[in-house]
Every structure is written in structure tokens, then in C-alpha cells.
Coordinates of N, CA and C and ligand atoms in Angstrom, one line a residue:
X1 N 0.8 -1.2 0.0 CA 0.0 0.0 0.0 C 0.9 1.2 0.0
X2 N 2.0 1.6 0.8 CA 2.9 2.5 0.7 C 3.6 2.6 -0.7
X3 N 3.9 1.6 -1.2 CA 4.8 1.8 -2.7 C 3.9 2.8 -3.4
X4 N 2.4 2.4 -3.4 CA 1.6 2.3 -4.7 C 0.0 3.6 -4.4
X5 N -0.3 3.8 -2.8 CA -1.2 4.3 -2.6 C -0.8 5.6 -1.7
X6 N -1.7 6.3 -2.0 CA -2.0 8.0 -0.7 C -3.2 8.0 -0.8
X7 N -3.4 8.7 0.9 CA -4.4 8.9 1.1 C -5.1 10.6 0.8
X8 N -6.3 10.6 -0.1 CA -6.7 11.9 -0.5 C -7.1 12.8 0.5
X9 N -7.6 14.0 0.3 CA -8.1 14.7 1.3 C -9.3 14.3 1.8
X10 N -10.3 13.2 1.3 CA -11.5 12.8 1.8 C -11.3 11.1 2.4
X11 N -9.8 11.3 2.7 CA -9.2 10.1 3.1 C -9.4 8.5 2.6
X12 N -9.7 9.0 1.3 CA -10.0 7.7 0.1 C -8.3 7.4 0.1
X13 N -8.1 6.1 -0.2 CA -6.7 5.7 -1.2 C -6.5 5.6 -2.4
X14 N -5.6 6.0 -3.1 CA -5.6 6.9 -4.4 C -4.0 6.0 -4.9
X15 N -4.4 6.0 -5.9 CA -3.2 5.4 -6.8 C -2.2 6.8 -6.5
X16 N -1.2 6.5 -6.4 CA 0.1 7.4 -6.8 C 0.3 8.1 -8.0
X17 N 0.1 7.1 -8.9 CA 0.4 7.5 -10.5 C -0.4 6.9 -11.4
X18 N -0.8 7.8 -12.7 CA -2.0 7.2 -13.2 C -1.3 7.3 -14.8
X19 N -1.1 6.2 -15.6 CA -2.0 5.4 -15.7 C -1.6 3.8 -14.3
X20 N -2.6 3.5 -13.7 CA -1.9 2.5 -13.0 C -0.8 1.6 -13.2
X21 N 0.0 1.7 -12.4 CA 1.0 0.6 -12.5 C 1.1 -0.8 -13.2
X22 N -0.2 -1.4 -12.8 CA -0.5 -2.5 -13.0 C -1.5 -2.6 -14.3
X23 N -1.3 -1.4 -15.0 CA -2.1 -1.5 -16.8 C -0.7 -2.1 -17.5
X24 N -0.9 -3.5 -18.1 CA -0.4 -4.0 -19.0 C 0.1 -3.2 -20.2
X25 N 0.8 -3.2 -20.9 CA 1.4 -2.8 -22.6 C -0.2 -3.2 -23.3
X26 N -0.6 -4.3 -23.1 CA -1.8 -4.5 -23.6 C -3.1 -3.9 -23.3
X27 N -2.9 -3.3 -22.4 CA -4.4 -2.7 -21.9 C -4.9 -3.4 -21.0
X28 N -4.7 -4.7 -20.5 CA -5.1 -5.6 -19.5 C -4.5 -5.5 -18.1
X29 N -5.1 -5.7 -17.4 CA -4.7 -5.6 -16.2 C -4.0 -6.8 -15.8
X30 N -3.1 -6.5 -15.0 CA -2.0 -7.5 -14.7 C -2.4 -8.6 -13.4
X31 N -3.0 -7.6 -12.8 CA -3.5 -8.6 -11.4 C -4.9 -8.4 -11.0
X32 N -5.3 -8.8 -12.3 CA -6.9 -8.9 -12.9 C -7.6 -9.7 -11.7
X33 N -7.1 -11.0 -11.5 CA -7.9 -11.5 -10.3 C -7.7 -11.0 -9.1
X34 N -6.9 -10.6 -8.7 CA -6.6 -10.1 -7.5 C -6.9 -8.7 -7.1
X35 N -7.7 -8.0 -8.5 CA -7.4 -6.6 -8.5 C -8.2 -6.0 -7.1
X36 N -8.1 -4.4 -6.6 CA -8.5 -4.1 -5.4 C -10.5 -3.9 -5.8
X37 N -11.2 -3.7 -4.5 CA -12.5 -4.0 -4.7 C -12.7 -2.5 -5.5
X38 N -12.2 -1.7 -5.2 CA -12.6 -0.5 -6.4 C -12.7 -0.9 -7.6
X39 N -11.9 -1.5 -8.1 CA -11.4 -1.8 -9.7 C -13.0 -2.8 -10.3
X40 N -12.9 -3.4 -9.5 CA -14.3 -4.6 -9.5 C -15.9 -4.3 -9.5
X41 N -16.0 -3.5 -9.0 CA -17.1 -2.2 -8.8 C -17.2 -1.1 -9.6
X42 N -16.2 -0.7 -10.3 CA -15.8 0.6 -11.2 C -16.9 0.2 -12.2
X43 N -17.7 1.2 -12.8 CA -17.7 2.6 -12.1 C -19.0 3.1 -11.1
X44 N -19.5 1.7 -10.1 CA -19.7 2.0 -9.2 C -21.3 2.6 -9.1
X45 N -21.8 2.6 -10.8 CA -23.2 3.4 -11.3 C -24.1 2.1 -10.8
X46 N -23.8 1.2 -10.2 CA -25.0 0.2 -9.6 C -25.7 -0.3 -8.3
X47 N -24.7 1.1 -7.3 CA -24.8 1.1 -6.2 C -26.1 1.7 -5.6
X48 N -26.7 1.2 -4.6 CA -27.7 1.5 -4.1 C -27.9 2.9 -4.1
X49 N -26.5 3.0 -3.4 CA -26.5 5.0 -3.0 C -25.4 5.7 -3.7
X50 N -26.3 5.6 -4.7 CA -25.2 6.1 -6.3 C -25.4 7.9 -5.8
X51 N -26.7 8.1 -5.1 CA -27.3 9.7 -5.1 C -25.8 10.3 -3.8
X52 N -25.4 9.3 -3.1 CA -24.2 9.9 -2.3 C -22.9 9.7 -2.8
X53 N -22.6 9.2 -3.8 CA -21.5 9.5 -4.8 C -21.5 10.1 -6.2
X54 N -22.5 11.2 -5.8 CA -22.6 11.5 -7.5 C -21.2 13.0 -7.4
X55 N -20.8 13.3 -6.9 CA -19.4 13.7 -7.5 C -18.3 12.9 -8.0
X56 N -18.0 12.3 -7.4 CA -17.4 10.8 -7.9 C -18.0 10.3 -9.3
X57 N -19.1 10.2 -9.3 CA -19.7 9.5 -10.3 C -19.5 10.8 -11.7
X58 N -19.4 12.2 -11.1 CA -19.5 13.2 -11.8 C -17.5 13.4 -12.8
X59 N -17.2 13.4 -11.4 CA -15.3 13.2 -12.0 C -15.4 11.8 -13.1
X60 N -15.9 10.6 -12.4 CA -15.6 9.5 -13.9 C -16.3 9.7 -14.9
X61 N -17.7 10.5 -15.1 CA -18.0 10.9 -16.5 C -17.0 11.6 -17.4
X62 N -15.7 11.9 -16.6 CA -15.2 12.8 -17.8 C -13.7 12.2 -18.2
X63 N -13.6 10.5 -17.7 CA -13.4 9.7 -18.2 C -13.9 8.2 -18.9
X64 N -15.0 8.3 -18.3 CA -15.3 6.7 -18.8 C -16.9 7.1 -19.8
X65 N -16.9 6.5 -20.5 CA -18.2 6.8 -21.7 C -19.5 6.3 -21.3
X66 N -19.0 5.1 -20.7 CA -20.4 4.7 -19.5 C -21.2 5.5 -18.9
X67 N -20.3 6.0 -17.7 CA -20.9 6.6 -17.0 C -21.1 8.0 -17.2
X68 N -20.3 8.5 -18.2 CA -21.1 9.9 -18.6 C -22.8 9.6 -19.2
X69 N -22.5 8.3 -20.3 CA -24.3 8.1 -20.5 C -24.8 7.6 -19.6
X70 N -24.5 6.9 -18.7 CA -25.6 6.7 -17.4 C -25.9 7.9 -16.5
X71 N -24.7 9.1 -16.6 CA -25.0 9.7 -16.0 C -26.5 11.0 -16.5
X72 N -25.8 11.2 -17.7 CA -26.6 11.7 -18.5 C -28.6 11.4 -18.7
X73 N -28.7 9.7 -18.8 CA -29.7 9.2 -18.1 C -30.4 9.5 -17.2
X74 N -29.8 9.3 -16.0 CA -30.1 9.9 -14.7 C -30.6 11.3 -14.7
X75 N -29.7 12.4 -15.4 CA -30.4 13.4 -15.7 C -31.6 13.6 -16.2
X76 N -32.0 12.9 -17.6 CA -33.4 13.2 -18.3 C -34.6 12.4 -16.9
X77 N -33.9 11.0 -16.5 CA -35.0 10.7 -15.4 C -35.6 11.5 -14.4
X78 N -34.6 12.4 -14.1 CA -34.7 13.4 -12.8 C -35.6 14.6 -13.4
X79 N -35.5 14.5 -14.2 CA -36.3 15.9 -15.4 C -37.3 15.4 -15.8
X80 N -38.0 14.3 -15.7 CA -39.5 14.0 -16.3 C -40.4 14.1 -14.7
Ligands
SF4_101 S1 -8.3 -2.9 -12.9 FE1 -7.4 -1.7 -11.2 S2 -5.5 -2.7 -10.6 FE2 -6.1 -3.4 -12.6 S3 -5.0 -2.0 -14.1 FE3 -7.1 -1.2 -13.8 S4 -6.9 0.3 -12.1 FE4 -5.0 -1.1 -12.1

């Protein structure tokens, strides 16, 4: 955990360096089975109390394509 993690200001553990260590030349992850329960859960849009991580959910929309359209979703739902 010390090689590879810090702790943020909302005292989350936080990769060091991005892109992760453990991303393959291939794009695969290297310690796929073993990976940590974040990675397994990412991006996390299926959790009960998605409505108490929606900053989080808001930062990975402006990486991951999923969750920008789920997030985007959620928007038109909240609007009808
Ligand atoms: S799944 Fe997690 S541990 Fe594996 S490469 Fe991606 S961020 Fe790293």
C-alpha cells in the first residue's frame, strides 16, 4: 500500500500514478484477479446510493463513456 497508494483529502486511497502501475502494454490488467474491490465495482453506477456518490460519479463521467451516458440518463430521469 505504501509503494503504490495515498491517502486523499476525503481520506479515500488513491493510486500514486496514473495510468496504474498494474495496466499492461496490452491494456489488460495484470492482477486482474486479484485486483483491489474498487477496480471490480468501477464505475460504481450500480450502487444503491449512487445519489451519495454523485461527485465521484461526476469526476468518472469525464473519463469513462459509460458513465457519462448513465450519468446523462439519470439526468433526463430526474427531469421528467
Ligand atoms: S483494474 Fe485496477 S489494478 Fe487493474 S489495471 Fe485497472 S486500475 Fe489497475
Amino acid at each position: 500500500m505504501d509503494e503504490y497508494l495515498y491517502r486523499d483529502e476525503e481520506g479515500d486511497f488513491v493510486l500514486k500514478e496514473a495510468p496504474c502501475p498494474f495496466l499492461g502494454t496490452d491494456n489488460k490488467c495484470l492482477v486482474y484477479e486479484s485486483r483491489p474491490k474498487a477496480c471490480r465495482e468501477y464505475p460504481h453506477t450500480n450502487r444503491k446510493n449512487i445519489h451519495g456518490i454523485l461527485g465521484l460519479t461526476l469526476k468518472n463521467s469525464l473519463v469513462c463513456p459509460a458513465v457519462f451516458k448513465i450519468f446523462q440518463q439519470i439526468g433526463k430521469d430526474y427531469r421528467k
